[in-house]
PDB file of C-alpha atoms and ligand atoms in Angstrom:
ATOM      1  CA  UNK A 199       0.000   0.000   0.000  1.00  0.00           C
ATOM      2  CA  UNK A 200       0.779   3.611  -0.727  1.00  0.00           C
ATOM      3  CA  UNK A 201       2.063   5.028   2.263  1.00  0.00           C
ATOM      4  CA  UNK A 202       2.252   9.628   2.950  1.00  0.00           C
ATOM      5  CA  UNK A 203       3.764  11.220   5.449  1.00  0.00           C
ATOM      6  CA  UNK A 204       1.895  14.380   6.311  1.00  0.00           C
ATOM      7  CA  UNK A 205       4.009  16.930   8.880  1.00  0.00           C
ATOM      8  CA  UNK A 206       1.560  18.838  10.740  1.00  0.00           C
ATOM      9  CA  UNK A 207      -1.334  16.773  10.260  1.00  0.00           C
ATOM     10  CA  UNK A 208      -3.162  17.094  13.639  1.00  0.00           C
ATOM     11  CA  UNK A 209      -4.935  20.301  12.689  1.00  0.00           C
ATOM     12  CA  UNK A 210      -5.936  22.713   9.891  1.00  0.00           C
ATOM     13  CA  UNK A 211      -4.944  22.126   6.224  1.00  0.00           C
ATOM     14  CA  UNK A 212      -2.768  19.133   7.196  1.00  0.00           C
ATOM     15  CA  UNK A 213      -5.718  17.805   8.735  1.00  0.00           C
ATOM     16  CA  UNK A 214      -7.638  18.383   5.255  1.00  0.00           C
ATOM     17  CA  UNK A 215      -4.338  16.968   3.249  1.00  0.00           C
ATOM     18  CA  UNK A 216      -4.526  13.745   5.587  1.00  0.00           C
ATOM     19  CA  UNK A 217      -8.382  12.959   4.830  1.00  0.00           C
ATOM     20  CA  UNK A 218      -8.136  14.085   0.795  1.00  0.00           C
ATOM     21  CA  UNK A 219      -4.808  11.659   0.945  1.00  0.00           C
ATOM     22  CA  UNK A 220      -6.502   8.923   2.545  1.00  0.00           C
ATOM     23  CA  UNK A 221      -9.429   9.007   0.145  1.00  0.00           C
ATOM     24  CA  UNK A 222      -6.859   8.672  -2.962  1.00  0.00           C
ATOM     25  CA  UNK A 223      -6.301   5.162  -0.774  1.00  0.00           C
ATOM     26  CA  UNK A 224      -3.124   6.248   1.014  1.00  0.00           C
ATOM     27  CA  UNK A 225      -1.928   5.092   4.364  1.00  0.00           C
ATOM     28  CA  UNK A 226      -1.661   8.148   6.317  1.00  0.00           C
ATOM     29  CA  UNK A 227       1.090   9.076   8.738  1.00  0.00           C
ATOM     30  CA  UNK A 228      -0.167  12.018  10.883  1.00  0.00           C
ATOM     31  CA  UNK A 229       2.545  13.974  12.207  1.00  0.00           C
ATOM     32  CA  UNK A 230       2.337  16.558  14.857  1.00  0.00           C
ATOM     33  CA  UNK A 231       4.644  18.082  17.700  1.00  0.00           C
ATOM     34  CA  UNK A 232       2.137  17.933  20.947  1.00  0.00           C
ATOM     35  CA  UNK A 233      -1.218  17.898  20.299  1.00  0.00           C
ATOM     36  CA  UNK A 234      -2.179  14.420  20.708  1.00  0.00           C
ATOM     37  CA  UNK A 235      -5.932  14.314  21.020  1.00  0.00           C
ATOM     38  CA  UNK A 236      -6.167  16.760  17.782  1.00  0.00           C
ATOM     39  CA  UNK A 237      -4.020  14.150  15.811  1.00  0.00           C
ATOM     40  CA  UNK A 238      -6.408  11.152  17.086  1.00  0.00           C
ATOM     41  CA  UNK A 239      -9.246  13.687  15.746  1.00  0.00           C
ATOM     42  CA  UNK A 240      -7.146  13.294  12.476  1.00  0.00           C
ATOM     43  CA  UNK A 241      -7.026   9.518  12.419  1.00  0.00           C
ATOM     44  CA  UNK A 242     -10.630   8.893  13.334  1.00  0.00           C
ATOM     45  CA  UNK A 243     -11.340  11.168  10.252  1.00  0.00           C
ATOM     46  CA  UNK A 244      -8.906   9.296   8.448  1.00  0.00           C
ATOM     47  CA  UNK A 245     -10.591   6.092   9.010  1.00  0.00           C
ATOM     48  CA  UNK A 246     -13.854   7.282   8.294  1.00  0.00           C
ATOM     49  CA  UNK A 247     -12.780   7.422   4.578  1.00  0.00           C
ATOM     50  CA  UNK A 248     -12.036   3.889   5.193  1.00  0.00           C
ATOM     51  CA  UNK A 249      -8.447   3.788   4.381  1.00  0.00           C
ATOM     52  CA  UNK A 250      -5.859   3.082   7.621  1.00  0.00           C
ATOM     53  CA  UNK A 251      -3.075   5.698   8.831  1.00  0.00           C
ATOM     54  CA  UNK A 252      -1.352   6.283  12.287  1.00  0.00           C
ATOM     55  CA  UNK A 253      -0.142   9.029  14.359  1.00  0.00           C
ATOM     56  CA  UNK A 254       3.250  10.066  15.198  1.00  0.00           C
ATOM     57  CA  UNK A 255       5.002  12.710  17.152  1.00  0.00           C
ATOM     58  CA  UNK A 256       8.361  14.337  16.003  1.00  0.00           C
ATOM     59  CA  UNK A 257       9.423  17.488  15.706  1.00  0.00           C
ATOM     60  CA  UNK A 258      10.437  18.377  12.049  1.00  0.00           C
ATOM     61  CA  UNK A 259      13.312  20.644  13.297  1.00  0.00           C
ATOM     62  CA  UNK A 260      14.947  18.247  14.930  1.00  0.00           C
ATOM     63  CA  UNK A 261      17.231  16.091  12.893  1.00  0.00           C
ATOM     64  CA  UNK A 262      17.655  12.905  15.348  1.00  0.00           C
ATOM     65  CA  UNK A 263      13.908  12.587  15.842  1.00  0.00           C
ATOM     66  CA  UNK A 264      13.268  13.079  12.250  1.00  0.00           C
ATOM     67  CA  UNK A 265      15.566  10.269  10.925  1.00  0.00           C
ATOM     68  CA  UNK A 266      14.276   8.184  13.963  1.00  0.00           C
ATOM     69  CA  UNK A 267      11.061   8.802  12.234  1.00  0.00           C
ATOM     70  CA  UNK A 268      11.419   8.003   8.736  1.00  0.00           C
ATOM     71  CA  UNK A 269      13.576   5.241   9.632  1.00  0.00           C
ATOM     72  CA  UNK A 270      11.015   3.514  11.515  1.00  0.00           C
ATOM     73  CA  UNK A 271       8.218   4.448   8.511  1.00  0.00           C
ATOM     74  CA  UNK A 272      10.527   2.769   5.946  1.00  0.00           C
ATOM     75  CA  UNK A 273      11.220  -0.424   8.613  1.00  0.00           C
ATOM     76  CA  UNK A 274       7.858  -0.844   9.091  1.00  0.00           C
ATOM     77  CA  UNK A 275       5.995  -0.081   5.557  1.00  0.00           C
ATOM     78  CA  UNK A 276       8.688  -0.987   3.301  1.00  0.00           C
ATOM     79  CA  UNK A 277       9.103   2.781   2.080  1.00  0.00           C
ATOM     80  CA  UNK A 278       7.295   6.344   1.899  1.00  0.00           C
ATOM     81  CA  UNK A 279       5.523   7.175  -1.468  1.00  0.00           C
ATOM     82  CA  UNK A 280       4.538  10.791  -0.235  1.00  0.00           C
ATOM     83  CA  UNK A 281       6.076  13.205   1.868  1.00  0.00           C
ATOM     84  CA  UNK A 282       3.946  16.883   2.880  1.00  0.00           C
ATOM     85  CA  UNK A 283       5.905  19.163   4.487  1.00  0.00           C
ATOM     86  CA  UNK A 284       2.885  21.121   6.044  1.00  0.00           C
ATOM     87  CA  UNK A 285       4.399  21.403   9.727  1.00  0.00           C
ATOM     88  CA  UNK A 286       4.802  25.280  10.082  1.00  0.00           C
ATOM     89  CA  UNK A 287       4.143  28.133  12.885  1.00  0.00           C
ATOM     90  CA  UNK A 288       4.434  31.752  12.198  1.00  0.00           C
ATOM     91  CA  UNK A 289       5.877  34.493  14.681  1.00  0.00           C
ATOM     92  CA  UNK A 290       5.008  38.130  13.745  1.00  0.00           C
ATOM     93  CA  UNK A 291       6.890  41.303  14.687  1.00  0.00           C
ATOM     94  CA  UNK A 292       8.246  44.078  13.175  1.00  0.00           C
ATOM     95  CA  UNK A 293      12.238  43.378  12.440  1.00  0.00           C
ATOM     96  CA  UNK A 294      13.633  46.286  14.674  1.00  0.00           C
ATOM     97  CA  UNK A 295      11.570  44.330  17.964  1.00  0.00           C
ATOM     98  CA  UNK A 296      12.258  41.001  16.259  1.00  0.00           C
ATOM     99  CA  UNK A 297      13.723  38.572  18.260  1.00  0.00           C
ATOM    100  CA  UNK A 298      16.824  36.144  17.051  1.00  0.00           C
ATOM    101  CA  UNK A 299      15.389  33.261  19.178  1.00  0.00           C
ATOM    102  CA  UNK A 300      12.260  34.019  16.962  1.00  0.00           C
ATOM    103  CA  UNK A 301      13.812  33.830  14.063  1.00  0.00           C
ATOM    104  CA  UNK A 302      15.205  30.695  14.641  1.00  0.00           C
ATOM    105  CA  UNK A 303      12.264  29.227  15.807  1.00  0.00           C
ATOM    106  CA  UNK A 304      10.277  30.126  12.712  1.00  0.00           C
ATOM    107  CA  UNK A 305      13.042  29.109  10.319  1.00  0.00           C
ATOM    108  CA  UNK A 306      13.847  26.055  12.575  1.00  0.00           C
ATOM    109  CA  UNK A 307      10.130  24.745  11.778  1.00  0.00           C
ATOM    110  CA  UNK A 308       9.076  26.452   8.365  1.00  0.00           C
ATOM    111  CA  UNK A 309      12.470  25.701   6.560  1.00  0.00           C
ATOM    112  CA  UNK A 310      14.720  23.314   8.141  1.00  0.00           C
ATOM    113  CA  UNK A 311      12.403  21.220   9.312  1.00  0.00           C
ATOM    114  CA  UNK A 312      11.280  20.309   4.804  1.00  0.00           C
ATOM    115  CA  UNK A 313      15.027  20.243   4.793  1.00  0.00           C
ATOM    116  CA  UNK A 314      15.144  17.527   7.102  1.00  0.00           C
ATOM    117  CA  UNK A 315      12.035  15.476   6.330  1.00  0.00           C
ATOM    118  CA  UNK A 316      13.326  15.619   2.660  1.00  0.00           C
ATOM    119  CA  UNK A 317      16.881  14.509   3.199  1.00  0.00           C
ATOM    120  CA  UNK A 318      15.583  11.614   4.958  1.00  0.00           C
ATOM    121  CA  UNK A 319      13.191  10.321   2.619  1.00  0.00           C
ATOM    122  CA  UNK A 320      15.427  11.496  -0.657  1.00  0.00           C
ATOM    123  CA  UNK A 321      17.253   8.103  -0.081  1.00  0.00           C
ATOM    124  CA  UNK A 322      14.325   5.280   0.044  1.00  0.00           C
ATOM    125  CA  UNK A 323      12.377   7.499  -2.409  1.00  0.00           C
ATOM    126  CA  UNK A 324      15.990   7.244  -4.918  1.00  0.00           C
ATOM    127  CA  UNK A 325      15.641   3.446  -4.136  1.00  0.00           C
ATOM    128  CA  UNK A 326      11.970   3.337  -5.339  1.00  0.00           C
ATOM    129  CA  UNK A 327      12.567   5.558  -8.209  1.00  0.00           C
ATOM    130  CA  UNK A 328       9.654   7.192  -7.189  1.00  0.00           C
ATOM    131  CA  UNK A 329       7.987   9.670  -5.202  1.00  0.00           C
ATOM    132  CA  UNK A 330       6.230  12.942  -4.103  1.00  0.00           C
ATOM    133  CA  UNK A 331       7.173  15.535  -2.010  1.00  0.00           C
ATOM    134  CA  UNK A 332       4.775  18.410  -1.569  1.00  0.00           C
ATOM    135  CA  UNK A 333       5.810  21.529   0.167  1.00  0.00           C
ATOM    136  CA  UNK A 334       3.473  23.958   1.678  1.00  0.00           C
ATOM    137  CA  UNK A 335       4.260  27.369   1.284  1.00  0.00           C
ATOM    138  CA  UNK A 336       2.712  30.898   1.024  1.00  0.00           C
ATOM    139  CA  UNK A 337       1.797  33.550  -0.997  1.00  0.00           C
ATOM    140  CA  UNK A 338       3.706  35.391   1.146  1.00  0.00           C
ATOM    141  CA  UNK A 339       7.144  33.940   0.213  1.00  0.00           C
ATOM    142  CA  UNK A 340       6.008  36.445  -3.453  1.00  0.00           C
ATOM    143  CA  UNK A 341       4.134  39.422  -1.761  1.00  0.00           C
ATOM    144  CA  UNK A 342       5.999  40.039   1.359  1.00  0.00           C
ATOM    145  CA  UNK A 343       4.247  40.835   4.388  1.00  0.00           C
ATOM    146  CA  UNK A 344       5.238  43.695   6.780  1.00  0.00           C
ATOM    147  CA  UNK A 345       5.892  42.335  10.206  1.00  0.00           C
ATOM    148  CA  UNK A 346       6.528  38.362   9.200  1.00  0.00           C
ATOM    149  CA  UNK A 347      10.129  38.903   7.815  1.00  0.00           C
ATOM    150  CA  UNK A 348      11.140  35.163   9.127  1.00  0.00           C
ATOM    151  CA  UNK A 349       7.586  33.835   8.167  1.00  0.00           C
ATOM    152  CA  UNK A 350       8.140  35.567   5.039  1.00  0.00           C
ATOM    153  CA  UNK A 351      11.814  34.481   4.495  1.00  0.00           C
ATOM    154  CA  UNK A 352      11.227  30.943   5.226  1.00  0.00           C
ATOM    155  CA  UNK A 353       8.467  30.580   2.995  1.00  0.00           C
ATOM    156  CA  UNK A 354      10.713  32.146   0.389  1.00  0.00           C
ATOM    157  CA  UNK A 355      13.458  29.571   0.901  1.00  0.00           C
ATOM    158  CA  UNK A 356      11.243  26.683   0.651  1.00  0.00           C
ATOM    159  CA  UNK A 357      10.616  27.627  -3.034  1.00  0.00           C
ATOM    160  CA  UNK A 358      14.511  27.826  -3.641  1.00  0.00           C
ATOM    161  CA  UNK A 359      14.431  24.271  -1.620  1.00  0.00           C
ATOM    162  CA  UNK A 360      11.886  23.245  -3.749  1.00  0.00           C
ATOM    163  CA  UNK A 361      13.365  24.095  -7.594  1.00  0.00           C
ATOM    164  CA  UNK A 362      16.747  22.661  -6.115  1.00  0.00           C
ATOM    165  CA  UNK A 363      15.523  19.211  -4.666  1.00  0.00           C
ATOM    166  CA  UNK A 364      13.160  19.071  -8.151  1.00  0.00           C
ATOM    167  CA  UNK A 365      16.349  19.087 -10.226  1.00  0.00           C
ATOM    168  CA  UNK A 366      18.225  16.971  -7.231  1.00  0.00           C
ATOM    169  CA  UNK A 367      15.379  14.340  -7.379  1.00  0.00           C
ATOM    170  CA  UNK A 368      13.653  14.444 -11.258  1.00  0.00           C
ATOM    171  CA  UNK A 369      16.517  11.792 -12.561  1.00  0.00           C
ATOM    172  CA  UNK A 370      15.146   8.880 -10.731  1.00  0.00           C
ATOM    173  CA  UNK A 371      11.569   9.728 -10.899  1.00  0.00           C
ATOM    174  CA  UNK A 372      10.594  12.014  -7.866  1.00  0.00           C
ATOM    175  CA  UNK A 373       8.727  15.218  -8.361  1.00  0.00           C
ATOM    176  CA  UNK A 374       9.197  18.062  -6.262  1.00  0.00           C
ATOM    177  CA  UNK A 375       6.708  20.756  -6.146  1.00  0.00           C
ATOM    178  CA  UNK A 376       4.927  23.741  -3.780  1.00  0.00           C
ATOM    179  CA  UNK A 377       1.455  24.745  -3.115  1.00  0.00           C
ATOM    180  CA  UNK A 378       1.487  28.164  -1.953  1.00  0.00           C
ATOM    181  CA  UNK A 379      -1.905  28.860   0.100  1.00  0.00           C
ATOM    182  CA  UNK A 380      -3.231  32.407   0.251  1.00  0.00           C
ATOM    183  CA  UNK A 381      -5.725  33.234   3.667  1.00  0.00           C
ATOM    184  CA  UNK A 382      -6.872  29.911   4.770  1.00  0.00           C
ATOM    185  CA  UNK A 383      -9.382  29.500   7.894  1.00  0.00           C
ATOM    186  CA  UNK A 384      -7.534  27.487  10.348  1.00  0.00           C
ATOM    187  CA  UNK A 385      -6.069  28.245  13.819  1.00  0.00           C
ATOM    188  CA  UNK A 386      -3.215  30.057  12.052  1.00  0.00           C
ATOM    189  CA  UNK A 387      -5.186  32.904  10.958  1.00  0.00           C
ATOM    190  CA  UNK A 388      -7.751  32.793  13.686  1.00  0.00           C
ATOM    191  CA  UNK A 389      -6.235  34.948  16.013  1.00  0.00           C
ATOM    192  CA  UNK A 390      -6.067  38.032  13.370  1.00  0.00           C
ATOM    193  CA  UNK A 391      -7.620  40.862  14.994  1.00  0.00           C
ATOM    194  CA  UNK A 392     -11.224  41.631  13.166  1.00  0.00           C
ATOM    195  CA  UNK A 393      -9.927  44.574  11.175  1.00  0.00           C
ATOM    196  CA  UNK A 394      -6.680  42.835   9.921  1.00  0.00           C
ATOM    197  CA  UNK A 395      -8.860  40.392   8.790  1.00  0.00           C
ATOM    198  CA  UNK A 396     -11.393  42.494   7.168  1.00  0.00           C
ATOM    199  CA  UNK A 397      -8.189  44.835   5.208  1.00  0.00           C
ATOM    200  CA  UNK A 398      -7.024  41.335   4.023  1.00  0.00           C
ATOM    201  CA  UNK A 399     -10.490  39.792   2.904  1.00  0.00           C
ATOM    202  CA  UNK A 400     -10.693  42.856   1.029  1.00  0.00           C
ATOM    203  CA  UNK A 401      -7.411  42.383  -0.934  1.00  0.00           C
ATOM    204  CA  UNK A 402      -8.774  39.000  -2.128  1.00  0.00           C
ATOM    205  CA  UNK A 403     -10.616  38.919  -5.352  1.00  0.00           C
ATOM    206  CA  UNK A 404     -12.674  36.284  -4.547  1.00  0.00           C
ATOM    207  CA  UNK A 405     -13.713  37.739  -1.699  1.00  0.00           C
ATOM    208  CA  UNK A 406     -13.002  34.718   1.138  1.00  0.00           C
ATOM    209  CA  UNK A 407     -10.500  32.723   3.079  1.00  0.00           C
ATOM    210  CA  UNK A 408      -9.812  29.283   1.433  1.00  0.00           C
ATOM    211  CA  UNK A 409     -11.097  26.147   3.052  1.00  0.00           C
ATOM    212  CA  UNK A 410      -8.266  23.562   3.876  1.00  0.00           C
ATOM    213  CA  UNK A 411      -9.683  21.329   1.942  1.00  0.00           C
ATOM    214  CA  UNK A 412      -9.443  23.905  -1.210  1.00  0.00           C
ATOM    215  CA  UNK A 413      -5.863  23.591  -0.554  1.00  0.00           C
ATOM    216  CA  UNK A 414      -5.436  19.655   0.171  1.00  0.00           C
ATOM    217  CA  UNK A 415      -7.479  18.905  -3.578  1.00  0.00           C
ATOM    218  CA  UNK A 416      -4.235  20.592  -4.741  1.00  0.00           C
ATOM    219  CA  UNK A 417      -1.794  18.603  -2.932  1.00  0.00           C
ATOM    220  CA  UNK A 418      -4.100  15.595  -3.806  1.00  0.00           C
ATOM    221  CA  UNK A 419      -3.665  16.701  -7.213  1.00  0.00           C
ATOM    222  CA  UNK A 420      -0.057  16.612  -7.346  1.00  0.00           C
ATOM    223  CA  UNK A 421       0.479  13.310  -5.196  1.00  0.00           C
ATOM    224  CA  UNK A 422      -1.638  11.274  -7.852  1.00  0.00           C
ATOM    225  CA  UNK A 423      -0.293  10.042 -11.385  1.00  0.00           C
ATOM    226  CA  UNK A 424      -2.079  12.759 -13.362  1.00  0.00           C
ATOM    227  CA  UNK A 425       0.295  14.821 -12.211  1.00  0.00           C
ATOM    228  CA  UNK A 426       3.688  12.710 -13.024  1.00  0.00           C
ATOM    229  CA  UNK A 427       4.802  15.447 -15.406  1.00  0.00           C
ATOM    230  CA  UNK A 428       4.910  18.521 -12.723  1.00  0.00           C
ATOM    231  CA  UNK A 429       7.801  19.416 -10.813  1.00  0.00           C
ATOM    232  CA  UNK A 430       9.990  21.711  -9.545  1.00  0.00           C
ATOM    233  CA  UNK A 431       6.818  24.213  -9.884  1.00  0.00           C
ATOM    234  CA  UNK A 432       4.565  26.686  -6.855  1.00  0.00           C
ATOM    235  CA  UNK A 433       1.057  26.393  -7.428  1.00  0.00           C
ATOM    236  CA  UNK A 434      -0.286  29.391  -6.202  1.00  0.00           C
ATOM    237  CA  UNK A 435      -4.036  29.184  -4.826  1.00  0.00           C
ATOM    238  CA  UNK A 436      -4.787  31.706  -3.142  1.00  0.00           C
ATOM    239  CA  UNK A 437      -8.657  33.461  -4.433  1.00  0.00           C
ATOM    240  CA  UNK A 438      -6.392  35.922  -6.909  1.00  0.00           C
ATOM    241  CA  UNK A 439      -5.090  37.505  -3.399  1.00  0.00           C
ATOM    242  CA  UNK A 440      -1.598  37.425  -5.842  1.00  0.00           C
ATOM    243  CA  UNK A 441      -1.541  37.395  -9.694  1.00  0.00           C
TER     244      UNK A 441
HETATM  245  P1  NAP B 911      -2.082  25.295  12.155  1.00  0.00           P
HETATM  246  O1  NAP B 911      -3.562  25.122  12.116  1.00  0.00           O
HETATM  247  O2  NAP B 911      -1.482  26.255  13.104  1.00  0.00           O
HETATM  248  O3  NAP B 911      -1.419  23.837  12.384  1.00  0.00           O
HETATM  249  C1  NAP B 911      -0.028  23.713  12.443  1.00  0.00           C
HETATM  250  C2  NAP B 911       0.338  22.245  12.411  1.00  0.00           C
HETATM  251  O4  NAP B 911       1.779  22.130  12.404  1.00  0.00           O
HETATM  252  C3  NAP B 911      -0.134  21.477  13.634  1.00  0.00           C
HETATM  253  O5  NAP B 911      -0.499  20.179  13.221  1.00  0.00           O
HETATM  254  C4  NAP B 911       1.110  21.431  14.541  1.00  0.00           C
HETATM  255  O6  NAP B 911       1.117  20.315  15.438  1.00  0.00           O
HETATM  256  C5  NAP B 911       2.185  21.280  13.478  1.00  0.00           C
HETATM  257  N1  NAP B 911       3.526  21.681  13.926  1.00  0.00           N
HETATM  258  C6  NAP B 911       3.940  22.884  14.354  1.00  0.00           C
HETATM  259  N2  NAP B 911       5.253  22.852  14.672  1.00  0.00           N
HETATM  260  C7  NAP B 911       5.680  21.579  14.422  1.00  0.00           C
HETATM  261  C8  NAP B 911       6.920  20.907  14.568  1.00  0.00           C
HETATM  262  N3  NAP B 911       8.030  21.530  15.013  1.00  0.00           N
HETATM  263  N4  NAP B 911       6.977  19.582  14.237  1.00  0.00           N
HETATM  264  C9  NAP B 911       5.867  18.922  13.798  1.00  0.00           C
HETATM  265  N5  NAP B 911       4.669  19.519  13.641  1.00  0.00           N
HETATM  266  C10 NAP B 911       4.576  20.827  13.955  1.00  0.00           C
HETATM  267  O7  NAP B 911      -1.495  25.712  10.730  1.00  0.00           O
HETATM  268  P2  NAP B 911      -2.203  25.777   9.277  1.00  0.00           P
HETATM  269  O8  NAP B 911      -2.828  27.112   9.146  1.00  0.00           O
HETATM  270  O9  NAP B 911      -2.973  24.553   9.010  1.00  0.00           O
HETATM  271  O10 NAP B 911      -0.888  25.824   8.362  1.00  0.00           O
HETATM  272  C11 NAP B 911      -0.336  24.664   7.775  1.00  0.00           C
HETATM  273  C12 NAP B 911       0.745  25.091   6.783  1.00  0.00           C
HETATM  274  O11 NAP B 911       0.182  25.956   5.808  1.00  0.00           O
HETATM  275  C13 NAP B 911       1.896  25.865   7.429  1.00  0.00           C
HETATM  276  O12 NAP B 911       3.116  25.526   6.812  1.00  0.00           O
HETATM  277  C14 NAP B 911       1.545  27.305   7.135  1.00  0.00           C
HETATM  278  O13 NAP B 911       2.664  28.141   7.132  1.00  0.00           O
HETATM  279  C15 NAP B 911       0.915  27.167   5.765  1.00  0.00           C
HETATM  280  N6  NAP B 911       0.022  28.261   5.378  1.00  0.00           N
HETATM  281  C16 NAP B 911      -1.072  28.553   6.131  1.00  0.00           C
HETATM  282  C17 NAP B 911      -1.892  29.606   5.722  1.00  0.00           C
HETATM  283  C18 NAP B 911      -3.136  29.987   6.480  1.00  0.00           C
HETATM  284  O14 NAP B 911      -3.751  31.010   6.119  1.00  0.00           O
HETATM  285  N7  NAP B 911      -3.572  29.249   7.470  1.00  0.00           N
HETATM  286  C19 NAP B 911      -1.571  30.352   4.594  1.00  0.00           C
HETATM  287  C20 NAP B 911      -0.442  30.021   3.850  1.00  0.00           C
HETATM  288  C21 NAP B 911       0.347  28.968   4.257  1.00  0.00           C
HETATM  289  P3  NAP B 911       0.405  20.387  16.908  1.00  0.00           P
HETATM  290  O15 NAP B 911      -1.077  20.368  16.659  1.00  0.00           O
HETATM  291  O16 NAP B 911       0.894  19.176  17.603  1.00  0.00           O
HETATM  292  O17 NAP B 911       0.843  21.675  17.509  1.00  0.00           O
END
């Protein structure tokens, strides 16, 4: 069986990547750094599509749990046909108040964290000569946004990470590619205050936020053989917000 990893799966549009993933018939591997019960919530959703997944904790950023990780994925199922690097936090502030620490943090997760997962499945996805790794990125990473220069950054690099692994990758069969979500209702943008949210709504042709799930069709999209001939590409969705 077809097995995904999906980083960040316990809430939000990992969540939605999980379920659309597990309805193409793939074994799901929900990832998440604490939040237990919310990555149950995942599986039981998961299960409900009536394919089979599990849950498992590891922080992206860190490289010993990561390996750990895909080690025991590869041990277990034989290999990993999809990776999603959805894990990601963001940290606002303007840059003359920004913290280093911050910095790190956000470019620990966002960036080197998809470094990570992808070095460790690059080798068992060579073996295959096959595979699909999906990174999610932002509309940002194009735009700029004042006050999320890490956010902003990191997004940014995982495009560069993404055209370099493509070309790394494409030889033996393995497609590299980024979504790039606009304004999507999860927990992420929740805490906007009401008029930040109303100024950006406003900017967005089509008028809303995305639904995860408008952004996990995409990612479905890519991890399924229609889209064998894509890589090394950022498919922007984001309602026009960016054109
Ligand atoms: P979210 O609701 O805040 O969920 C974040 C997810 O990432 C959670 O599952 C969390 O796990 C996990 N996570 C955080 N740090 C991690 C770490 N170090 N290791 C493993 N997992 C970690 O976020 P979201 O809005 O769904 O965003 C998902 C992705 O889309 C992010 O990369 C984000 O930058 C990107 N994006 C979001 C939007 C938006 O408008 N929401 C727009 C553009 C791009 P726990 O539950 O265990 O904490």
């Amino acid at each position: 069986m077809s097995v995904a990893l999906v980083t960040g799966a316990s809430r939000g549009i990992g969540r939605a990547i999980a379920v659309e993933l597990a309805k193409a018939g793939h074994h799901i591997i929900i990832n998440y750094a604490g939040n237990e019960e919310a990555a149950a919530e995942t599986l039981a959703e998961v299960q409900s599509t009536g394919s089979s997944g599990e849950t498992l904790r590891f922080d992206v950023g860190e490289d010993a749990e990561v390996s750990a990780a895909v080690k025991g994925i590869v041990a277990e199922h034989g290999g990993i046909d999809v990776l999603v690097n959805n894990a990601g936090i963001s940290i606002d502030g303007l840059l003359m108040r920004f913290k280093a620490v911050d910095w790190d943090r956000v470019l620990g997760t966002n960036l080197r964290g998809a470094f990570l997962t992808s070095k460790a499945v690059a080798r068992p996805m060579l073996k295959a000569r096959a595979g699909r790794i999906i990174n999610i990125g932002s509309v940002v990473a194009r735009s700029g946004s004042a006050g999320q220069a890490a956010y902003c950054a990191a997004k940014a690099g995982l495009e560069g990470l993404t055209r370099s692994n493509a070309q790394e990758l494409a030889s033996r069969g393995v497609t590299v590619n980024c979504v790039a979500p606009g304004f999507v209702a999860t927990d992420m943008t929740q805490g906007l205050p009401e008029d930040r949210r109303l100024e950006i709504l406003a900017q967005v042709p089509l008028g809303r936020m995305a639904s995860p799930y408008e952004i996990a069709a995409v990612v479905a999209f890519l991890a399924s053989d229609a889209a064998a001939y894509i890589t090394g590409q950022v498919i922007q969705v984001n309602g026009g917000l960016d054109m």
